[in-house]
Amino acid sequence: MLTIENLHKTYHTHTVLHQVTLELPLGQVLAVLGRSGCGKTTLLKTVAGLLVPDAGSINWAGASMEAAPPRNREMVYLSQEPLLFPHLSVFENIAYGLRVRKEAEVQAKVERMLQELELQEHAQKKPAQLSGGQRQRVAFGRAIIFLPRVLLLDEPFASLDAQTRASMQQLFLRLARKYSITALFVTHDVKEALLIGDRFAYMAAGKLRIYTSGEAFMEDPTTGVRDELAFWNSINHKITNLP
Amino acid sequence: MGRKILTAILATAILLPFLFFGMLSVGQAWFYPSVLPQRFTLANWQELLAGQSELQVSLLLSVILGLGVAILSTVAGFVISREIARAKYKNRWLLLAYWPFVLSPVVLAILVQRFFLLTGMSGEVIGVLLGQLILAFPFAVIFFQSFWSHEVLQLEQQSQTLGATAVYTLQKVLLPLARPLLLICFFQTFLISWFEYGLTQFIGVGKVKTLPILVFKYVNEANSSHAALASLLIMLPPALLLWTNKKFIFRGI
């Protein structure tokens, strides 16, 4: 289980993370909804070990991650941009984490992952030859192939068009269930949060609010779920009243 | 047609000095109004190729200094520019890197000469090497700033979260990405050292005789054939560089 307690981070005088506390059991996806600049990226990067918190603790299965460098945390950060290694082929990008760990059967594992991602015919292509959605799929495959402890997803589908985004969300759900992925999934899209999350949280001005249930998340007016539902209801009403 | 003429003009402009200095290095008794020298001899070239001639020593010294400056400044420039790119006050550090160029090499040479005298490095090869690094190292630091973009720094972080050590990231990600820039920087800093005169003269106090020092010496002695031969040797590395990159250089014409 990932346990974060009273995580605090400031830049100059601006507080970016304010006593953030959460618990994330194995195989669960916590969807964190929040607007731009609310501290979501800082939270994920701090958990990944890429930023140092001013105070608070991050524990995995009871063990402190404080002294662990990013490479030893097994917590992969995935940003909005796929950040593929441009000089490596799709195959080598996906194999990267396995090669780092000197794992056996790299060929077979990568081929299986390519099949899962429906990218078999693109294995030898360079990232520049792929579409945005394909690149994001490669990044996703590269992150989960060695089964990390936690996936830290920072609005991973935000730069994709609606159709590709929907197919990526389905792919994520399928693979998250298959591999029992534990993930912190940050998004500013209400629908995406509802679709992806097993648990829900809302972040504003560095403060994280965890909800006890999906209903509680939907009922809270600050999350904007009710506004979203009202909008779609009004559209539905308009359509049904058309002559 | 126009492209061919332009290529011919450019090739002539590059080759003509070689032809002229080549002729001067083998010619003897070349007086006005003769179009060609009255006698030809390979004595200067034989002197270069055989025995411990001044030119041979100078050529070797220039190559060693050039390689030393190129390797040290490229490696140090790559590493330090990364630290500057990640630093909180990036621009302050970069300002320091511009300092030697703002002062001009001659003024810089006068300023640092006392330090080299006090440390006993004046007139020594190590002193000249350090002196040339004062110019080549900041050049490399500024040069690599374009490489350490936000994207590259993010790729480095990505590699770390995927479990890679700093060394693995360097080998598998950073060096392959930086390879073209590393090569260019290596050649450029080699050429900075290869052509350097002011700092070398000041710090070397005439004892460290690199090829540019020797050219000026021969010119002052009115030894035109030796000066021509030394000039040919100086022009060789950039000519090789041009030759290896001819595809790119002549393509845009």
Coordinates of C-alpha atoms in Angstrom, one line a residue:
Chain A
M1 CA 0.0 0.0 0.0
L2 CA 1.2 3.5 -0.8
T3 CA 0.9 5.8 2.2
I4 CA 1.5 9.5 2.0
E5 CA 1.3 11.6 5.2
N6 CA 1.3 15.4 5.6
L7 CA 3.3 16.0 2.5
H8 CA 4.3 19.7 2.3
K9 CA 6.1 21.6 -0.4
T10 CA 6.6 25.3 -1.0
Y11 CA 8.2 27.3 -3.8
H12 CA 9.6 30.5 -2.4
T13 CA 6.5 31.7 -0.4
H14 CA 3.9 29.8 -2.4
T15 CA 2.6 26.6 -0.9
V16 CA 2.1 24.0 -3.6
L17 CA 1.4 20.9 -1.4
H18 CA -0.4 21.5 1.8
Q19 CA -0.4 18.6 4.3
V20 CA -1.4 16.1 1.6
T21 CA -2.4 12.7 3.1
L22 CA -3.6 9.6 1.3
E23 CA -3.7 5.8 1.3
L24 CA -3.8 3.8 -1.9
P25 CA -4.2 0.0 -1.6
L26 CA -2.6 -2.4 -4.1
G27 CA -4.3 -2.7 -7.4
Q28 CA -6.4 0.5 -6.9
V29 CA -6.5 3.6 -9.1
L30 CA -7.0 6.9 -7.3
A31 CA -8.4 9.5 -9.7
V32 CA -7.3 13.0 -8.7
L33 CA -9.3 15.7 -10.2
G34 CA -8.0 19.3 -10.2
R35 CA -7.5 22.4 -12.3
S36 CA -4.2 23.5 -13.7
G37 CA -1.7 24.8 -11.1
C38 CA -3.4 23.1 -8.2
G39 CA -0.2 21.1 -7.3
K40 CA -1.0 17.8 -9.1
T41 CA 2.2 17.6 -11.0
T42 CA 4.2 18.5 -7.9
L43 CA 2.5 15.8 -5.9
L44 CA 3.3 13.1 -8.5
K45 CA 6.9 14.2 -9.0
T46 CA 7.4 14.3 -5.2
V47 CA 6.1 10.7 -5.0
A48 CA 8.3 9.7 -7.8
G49 CA 11.3 11.1 -6.0
L50 CA 12.0 13.8 -8.7
L51 CA 11.2 16.6 -6.2
V52 CA 12.1 16.7 -2.5
P53 CA 9.3 17.6 -0.1
D54 CA 9.8 20.1 2.7
A55 CA 8.0 17.9 5.1
G56 CA 5.9 14.7 5.3
S57 CA 6.5 11.1 4.5
I58 CA 6.0 8.7 1.6
N59 CA 5.8 5.0 2.5
W60 CA 5.4 1.8 0.4
A61 CA 4.3 -1.3 2.4
G62 CA 5.4 0.5 5.6
A63 CA 8.9 1.3 4.3
S64 CA 10.0 4.9 4.0
M65 CA 10.8 6.1 0.5
E66 CA 12.6 9.2 1.9
A67 CA 16.1 8.1 1.2
A68 CA 15.2 6.1 -2.0
P69 CA 16.3 7.7 -5.2
P70 CA 13.8 7.7 -8.1
R71 CA 15.4 4.6 -9.7
N72 CA 14.9 2.5 -6.6
R73 CA 11.3 3.6 -6.0
E74 CA 9.7 1.6 -8.8
M75 CA 7.2 4.4 -9.2
V76 CA 7.0 5.5 -12.8
Y77 CA 6.0 9.0 -13.7
L78 CA 4.1 9.5 -16.9
S79 CA 3.5 13.0 -18.2
Q80 CA 1.1 14.5 -20.7
E81 CA 3.9 14.3 -23.3
P82 CA 4.9 10.6 -23.9
L83 CA 8.6 11.4 -23.5
L84 CA 9.8 8.5 -25.5
F85 CA 13.5 8.2 -26.2
P86 CA 13.7 9.6 -29.8
H87 CA 16.8 7.6 -30.8
L88 CA 15.3 4.2 -29.8
S89 CA 12.8 2.2 -31.7
V90 CA 9.3 1.4 -30.3
F91 CA 10.6 -2.1 -29.4
E92 CA 13.7 -0.7 -27.5
N93 CA 11.6 2.0 -25.8
I94 CA 9.3 -0.6 -24.4
A95 CA 12.2 -2.9 -23.5
Y96 CA 14.0 -0.1 -21.7
G97 CA 12.9 -0.9 -18.1
L98 CA 13.6 -4.6 -18.7
R99 CA 17.1 -4.0 -20.0
V100 CA 17.8 -1.7 -17.0
R101 CA 16.9 -4.6 -14.7
K102 CA 18.8 -7.1 -16.9
E103 CA 15.6 -9.2 -17.0
A104 CA 15.4 -12.4 -19.1
E105 CA 13.1 -13.0 -22.0
V106 CA 13.1 -9.4 -23.1
Q107 CA 12.1 -10.3 -26.6
A108 CA 9.1 -12.4 -25.6
K109 CA 7.9 -9.9 -23.0
V110 CA 8.1 -6.9 -25.4
E111 CA 6.4 -8.8 -28.1
R112 CA 3.5 -9.7 -25.8
M113 CA 3.3 -6.0 -24.7
L114 CA 3.3 -4.9 -28.4
Q115 CA 0.4 -7.2 -29.0
E116 CA -1.5 -5.8 -26.0
L117 CA -0.9 -2.3 -27.3
E118 CA -1.7 -3.4 -30.9
L119 CA 1.6 -2.0 -32.0
Q120 CA 3.2 -5.1 -33.5
E121 CA 3.7 -3.6 -37.0
H122 CA 5.3 -0.5 -35.5
A123 CA 8.0 -2.3 -33.5
Q124 CA 10.9 -1.0 -35.5
K125 CA 9.7 2.5 -36.1
K126 CA 11.1 5.5 -34.3
P127 CA 8.8 7.6 -32.0
A128 CA 8.7 10.4 -34.6
Q129 CA 7.0 8.1 -37.1
L130 CA 4.0 7.5 -34.7
S131 CA 0.8 9.4 -34.0
G132 CA 0.2 11.0 -30.7
G133 CA -2.0 8.2 -29.5
Q134 CA 0.5 5.5 -30.6
R135 CA 3.3 7.3 -28.8
Q136 CA 1.3 7.5 -25.6
R137 CA 0.5 3.7 -25.9
V138 CA 4.3 3.1 -26.2
A139 CA 5.0 5.2 -23.1
F140 CA 2.3 3.3 -21.2
G141 CA 3.7 -0.1 -22.3
R142 CA 7.2 1.0 -21.4
A143 CA 6.0 2.0 -17.9
I144 CA 4.0 -1.2 -17.1
I145 CA 6.1 -3.9 -18.7
F146 CA 8.2 -4.4 -15.6
L147 CA 5.2 -4.1 -13.3
P148 CA 6.2 -1.1 -11.1
R149 CA 4.8 -0.5 -7.7
V150 CA 2.9 2.6 -8.6
L151 CA 2.1 4.4 -11.9
L152 CA 1.9 8.2 -11.6
L153 CA -0.1 9.5 -14.5
D154 CA -0.1 13.2 -15.0
E155 CA -3.0 14.0 -17.4
P156 CA -1.6 11.3 -19.8
F157 CA -4.3 11.7 -22.4
A158 CA -4.8 15.4 -22.3
S159 CA -3.1 16.1 -25.6
L160 CA -5.1 13.5 -27.5
D161 CA -8.2 14.0 -29.6
A162 CA -11.5 12.9 -28.1
Q163 CA -11.7 9.6 -30.0
T164 CA -8.1 8.5 -29.3
R165 CA -8.5 9.6 -25.7
A166 CA -11.6 7.4 -25.3
S167 CA -9.7 4.4 -26.8
M168 CA -6.7 5.1 -24.5
Q169 CA -9.0 5.2 -21.5
Q170 CA -10.4 1.8 -22.4
L171 CA -6.9 0.4 -22.9
F172 CA -5.8 1.8 -19.6
L173 CA -8.8 0.2 -17.8
R174 CA -8.2 -3.2 -19.5
L175 CA -4.5 -3.2 -18.6
A176 CA -4.9 -1.8 -15.2
R177 CA -7.3 -4.7 -14.3
K178 CA -5.1 -7.3 -16.1
Y179 CA -1.9 -6.3 -14.3
S180 CA -3.5 -5.1 -11.1
I181 CA -1.9 -1.7 -11.5
T182 CA -1.8 0.7 -8.5
A183 CA -2.0 4.2 -9.9
L184 CA -2.4 7.8 -9.0
F185 CA -4.2 9.2 -12.1
V186 CA -4.4 13.0 -12.3
T187 CA -6.8 14.6 -14.6
H188 CA -8.8 17.8 -15.1
D189 CA -11.5 15.9 -16.9
V190 CA -14.5 15.0 -14.7
K191 CA -15.6 12.2 -17.1
E192 CA -12.2 10.7 -17.2
A193 CA -11.8 10.7 -13.4
L194 CA -15.2 9.0 -13.0
L195 CA -14.3 6.4 -15.7
I196 CA -10.8 5.6 -14.6
G197 CA -10.9 5.8 -10.8
D198 CA -11.6 3.2 -8.2
R199 CA -11.2 5.9 -5.6
F200 CA -11.6 9.7 -6.0
A201 CA -9.9 12.8 -4.8
Y202 CA -10.1 16.5 -5.5
M203 CA -7.2 18.8 -5.4
A204 CA -7.2 22.6 -5.1
A205 CA -4.6 25.1 -4.0
G206 CA -2.3 22.2 -2.8
K207 CA -4.9 20.6 -0.6
L208 CA -6.1 17.1 -1.4
R209 CA -9.6 15.9 -0.4
I210 CA -10.2 12.2 -0.5
Y211 CA -13.8 11.0 -0.9
T212 CA -15.1 7.9 0.8
S213 CA -17.2 6.9 -2.2
G214 CA -17.9 7.7 -5.8
E215 CA -21.3 9.1 -4.7
A216 CA -19.7 11.5 -2.3
F217 CA -17.3 12.7 -5.0
M218 CA -20.2 13.3 -7.4
E219 CA -22.3 15.0 -4.7
D220 CA -19.6 17.5 -3.8
P221 CA -20.3 20.8 -5.8
T222 CA -16.6 21.8 -5.8
T223 CA -15.7 18.8 -8.0
G224 CA -17.9 20.1 -10.8
V225 CA -19.4 16.7 -11.4
R226 CA -22.9 18.0 -10.8
D227 CA -22.4 20.9 -13.2
E228 CA -21.2 18.4 -15.8
L229 CA -24.2 16.2 -15.3
A230 CA -26.5 19.2 -15.5
F231 CA -24.9 20.3 -18.7
W232 CA -25.4 16.9 -20.4
N233 CA -29.0 16.7 -19.0
S234 CA -29.8 20.0 -20.6
I235 CA -28.3 18.9 -23.9
N236 CA -30.3 15.7 -23.7
H237 CA -33.5 17.7 -22.9
K238 CA -32.8 19.9 -25.9
I239 CA -32.4 16.9 -28.2
T240 CA -35.5 15.2 -27.0
N241 CA -37.6 18.4 -27.5
L242 CA -36.4 18.9 -31.1
P243 CA -39.4 19.0 -33.5
Chain B
M1 CA 24.5 26.2 -64.2
G2 CA 24.6 29.0 -61.6
R3 CA 25.0 26.4 -58.9
K4 CA 28.0 24.9 -60.7
I5 CA 29.7 28.3 -61.1
L6 CA 29.2 29.0 -57.4
T7 CA 30.5 25.6 -56.4
A8 CA 33.6 26.2 -58.6
I9 CA 34.2 29.7 -57.1
L10 CA 33.9 28.3 -53.6
A11 CA 36.2 25.3 -54.3
T12 CA 38.7 27.7 -55.9
A13 CA 38.6 30.0 -52.9
I14 CA 39.3 27.1 -50.7
L15 CA 42.0 25.4 -52.9
L16 CA 43.9 28.5 -54.0
P17 CA 45.6 29.2 -50.7
F18 CA 46.7 25.5 -50.6
L19 CA 48.1 25.7 -54.1
F20 CA 49.9 29.0 -53.3
F21 CA 51.4 27.8 -50.0
G22 CA 52.2 24.4 -51.6
M23 CA 54.1 26.2 -54.3
L24 CA 55.8 28.5 -51.8
S25 CA 56.9 25.5 -49.7
V26 CA 58.6 23.7 -52.5
G27 CA 59.8 26.8 -54.5
Q28 CA 63.1 28.5 -54.3
A29 CA 64.2 31.9 -55.8
W30 CA 60.7 33.1 -56.7
F31 CA 61.2 36.7 -57.6
Y32 CA 59.0 39.2 -59.3
P33 CA 58.0 39.2 -62.2
S34 CA 58.5 35.3 -62.5
V35 CA 55.1 33.5 -62.5
L36 CA 56.7 30.3 -61.1
P37 CA 59.7 29.8 -58.8
Q38 CA 63.1 29.2 -60.5
R39 CA 63.9 26.0 -58.6
F40 CA 61.8 23.3 -56.9
T41 CA 63.0 21.3 -53.9
L42 CA 61.4 18.9 -51.4
A43 CA 64.0 19.8 -48.8
N44 CA 61.4 21.5 -46.5
W45 CA 59.1 18.5 -46.7
Q46 CA 61.9 16.0 -46.1
E47 CA 62.9 18.1 -43.0
L48 CA 59.3 17.8 -41.7
L49 CA 59.1 14.0 -42.4
A50 CA 62.5 13.0 -41.2
G51 CA 64.4 13.7 -37.9
Q52 CA 63.6 16.0 -35.1
S53 CA 62.9 19.2 -37.0
E54 CA 61.4 22.3 -35.3
L55 CA 58.3 21.9 -37.5
Q56 CA 57.8 18.3 -36.7
V57 CA 58.0 19.0 -32.9
S58 CA 55.6 21.9 -33.4
L59 CA 53.1 19.8 -35.3
L60 CA 53.2 17.1 -32.6
L61 CA 52.8 19.7 -29.9
S62 CA 49.9 21.4 -31.7
V63 CA 48.1 18.0 -32.1
I64 CA 48.6 17.1 -28.4
L65 CA 47.4 20.5 -27.3
G66 CA 44.5 20.5 -29.7
L67 CA 43.4 17.0 -28.6
G68 CA 43.9 17.8 -24.9
V69 CA 41.9 21.0 -25.1
A70 CA 39.2 19.4 -27.3
I71 CA 38.7 16.4 -25.0
L72 CA 38.8 18.3 -21.7
S73 CA 36.6 21.2 -22.8
T74 CA 34.0 18.9 -24.5
V75 CA 33.7 16.6 -21.5
A76 CA 33.8 19.4 -18.9
G77 CA 31.5 21.6 -21.0
F78 CA 28.9 18.8 -21.4
V79 CA 28.9 18.1 -17.7
I80 CA 29.0 21.7 -16.4
S81 CA 26.4 23.0 -18.9
R82 CA 24.0 20.3 -17.6
E83 CA 24.5 21.6 -14.0
I84 CA 24.0 25.2 -15.2
A85 CA 20.8 24.1 -17.1
R86 CA 19.4 22.7 -13.8
A87 CA 20.7 25.5 -11.6
K88 CA 18.4 27.9 -9.8
Y89 CA 20.3 31.0 -11.1
K90 CA 21.1 29.7 -14.6
N91 CA 21.7 33.1 -16.2
R92 CA 24.2 34.1 -13.5
W93 CA 26.4 31.1 -14.3
L94 CA 26.1 31.6 -18.0
L95 CA 27.2 35.2 -17.6
L96 CA 30.5 33.9 -16.1
A97 CA 30.9 31.7 -19.2
Y98 CA 30.7 34.8 -21.5
W99 CA 33.3 36.6 -19.4
P100 CA 36.4 35.6 -21.4
F101 CA 34.8 36.5 -24.7
V102 CA 33.6 39.9 -23.4
L103 CA 37.2 40.7 -22.3
S104 CA 38.8 39.6 -25.6
P105 CA 41.5 37.0 -25.6
V106 CA 44.4 39.5 -25.6
V107 CA 43.2 41.4 -22.5
L108 CA 42.5 38.1 -20.9
A109 CA 46.0 36.9 -21.6
I110 CA 47.5 40.0 -19.9
L111 CA 45.3 39.5 -16.9
V112 CA 46.1 35.8 -16.4
Q113 CA 49.8 36.0 -17.2
R114 CA 50.7 36.9 -13.7
F115 CA 48.9 33.8 -12.3
F116 CA 50.9 31.6 -14.7
L117 CA 54.2 33.3 -13.7
L118 CA 53.5 32.8 -10.0
T119 CA 52.6 29.1 -10.4
G120 CA 55.6 28.4 -12.6
M121 CA 53.4 27.3 -15.5
S122 CA 54.6 30.2 -17.7
G123 CA 56.5 28.8 -20.6
E124 CA 55.2 25.3 -20.0
V125 CA 52.9 23.1 -22.1
I126 CA 50.6 22.6 -19.2
G127 CA 50.3 26.4 -18.8
V128 CA 49.4 26.8 -22.4
L129 CA 46.9 24.0 -22.2
L130 CA 45.2 25.7 -19.2
G131 CA 45.4 29.0 -21.0
Q132 CA 43.6 27.7 -24.1
L133 CA 41.0 26.0 -21.9
I134 CA 40.1 29.5 -20.6
L135 CA 38.6 30.1 -24.0
A136 CA 37.6 26.6 -25.1
F137 CA 35.8 25.5 -21.9
P138 CA 33.4 28.5 -21.7
F139 CA 32.7 28.0 -25.4
A140 CA 31.7 24.4 -24.8
V141 CA 29.5 25.4 -21.8
I142 CA 27.6 27.9 -24.0
F143 CA 27.5 25.5 -26.9
F144 CA 25.9 22.7 -24.9
Q145 CA 23.2 25.0 -23.4
S146 CA 21.1 24.4 -26.5
F147 CA 21.2 20.6 -25.8
W148 CA 20.0 20.7 -22.2
S149 CA 16.5 21.7 -23.1
H150 CA 13.5 21.1 -20.8
E151 CA 12.7 18.0 -22.9
V152 CA 16.1 16.4 -22.5
L153 CA 16.0 17.0 -18.7
Q154 CA 12.6 15.4 -18.6
L155 CA 13.9 12.4 -20.6
E156 CA 16.7 12.1 -18.0
Q157 CA 14.1 12.0 -15.2
Q158 CA 12.0 9.5 -17.2
S159 CA 14.9 7.2 -17.4
Q160 CA 15.5 7.5 -13.7
T161 CA 11.9 6.6 -12.8
L162 CA 12.2 3.6 -15.1
G163 CA 14.9 2.4 -12.9
A164 CA 18.1 3.5 -14.7
T165 CA 21.2 4.7 -12.9
A166 CA 22.9 7.9 -13.8
V167 CA 25.6 6.0 -15.7
Y168 CA 23.1 3.9 -17.6
T169 CA 21.1 7.1 -18.5
L170 CA 24.2 8.7 -19.7
Q171 CA 25.2 5.7 -21.9
K172 CA 21.9 4.8 -23.3
V173 CA 20.0 8.2 -23.5
L174 CA 22.1 11.3 -23.1
L175 CA 25.3 10.4 -25.1
P176 CA 23.4 9.0 -28.1
L177 CA 21.2 12.1 -28.2
A178 CA 24.2 14.5 -27.8
R179 CA 26.5 12.6 -30.2
P180 CA 26.3 15.1 -33.1
L181 CA 26.8 18.1 -30.8
L182 CA 29.6 16.4 -29.0
L183 CA 31.4 15.8 -32.3
I184 CA 30.9 19.4 -33.4
C185 CA 32.1 20.7 -30.1
F186 CA 35.1 18.5 -30.2
F187 CA 36.1 19.8 -33.6
Q188 CA 35.4 23.4 -32.7
T189 CA 37.4 23.4 -29.5
F190 CA 40.2 21.5 -31.3
L191 CA 40.3 24.4 -33.9
I192 CA 40.2 27.0 -31.1
S193 CA 43.4 25.5 -29.7
W194 CA 44.9 24.8 -33.2
F195 CA 44.6 28.5 -34.3
E196 CA 45.2 30.1 -30.9
Y197 CA 48.0 32.7 -30.9
G198 CA 47.6 35.4 -28.3
L199 CA 47.2 33.4 -25.1
T200 CA 49.8 30.8 -26.3
Q201 CA 52.4 33.5 -27.0
F202 CA 51.7 35.2 -23.6
I203 CA 51.7 32.1 -21.5
G204 CA 54.2 30.1 -23.5
V205 CA 56.6 33.1 -23.6
G206 CA 57.9 31.8 -26.9
K207 CA 59.1 28.5 -25.4
V208 CA 55.9 26.6 -26.3
K209 CA 56.1 26.7 -30.1
T210 CA 52.8 25.7 -31.6
L211 CA 52.2 26.0 -35.3
P212 CA 50.7 29.5 -35.3
I213 CA 53.7 30.7 -33.2
L214 CA 56.0 29.1 -35.7
V215 CA 54.3 30.7 -38.7
F216 CA 54.7 34.2 -37.1
K217 CA 58.3 33.4 -36.3
Y218 CA 59.1 32.3 -39.8
V219 CA 57.3 35.3 -41.3
N220 CA 59.4 37.6 -39.0
E221 CA 62.5 35.8 -40.2
A222 CA 61.4 36.3 -43.8
N223 CA 61.6 32.5 -44.2
S224 CA 58.8 32.2 -46.7
S225 CA 59.2 28.5 -47.5
H226 CA 59.0 27.4 -43.9
A227 CA 56.2 29.8 -43.2
A228 CA 54.3 28.4 -46.2
L229 CA 54.8 24.8 -45.0
A230 CA 53.7 25.6 -41.4
S231 CA 50.7 27.5 -42.9
L232 CA 49.8 24.4 -44.9
L233 CA 49.9 22.3 -41.8
I234 CA 47.7 24.8 -39.9
M235 CA 45.1 24.7 -42.7
L236 CA 45.0 20.9 -42.8
P237 CA 42.5 20.1 -40.0
P238 CA 39.8 22.6 -41.2
A239 CA 40.3 21.4 -44.7
L240 CA 39.7 17.8 -43.6
L241 CA 36.6 19.0 -41.7
L242 CA 35.4 20.6 -44.9
W243 CA 36.1 17.5 -46.9
T244 CA 34.3 15.2 -44.5
N245 CA 31.3 17.6 -44.4
K246 CA 31.4 18.5 -48.1
K247 CA 28.0 16.9 -48.7
F248 CA 26.3 19.3 -46.2
I249 CA 28.4 22.4 -47.1
F250 CA 27.9 22.3 -50.9
R251 CA 24.3 21.0 -50.7
G252 CA 22.8 24.3 -49.8
I253 CA 24.4 26.3 -52.6

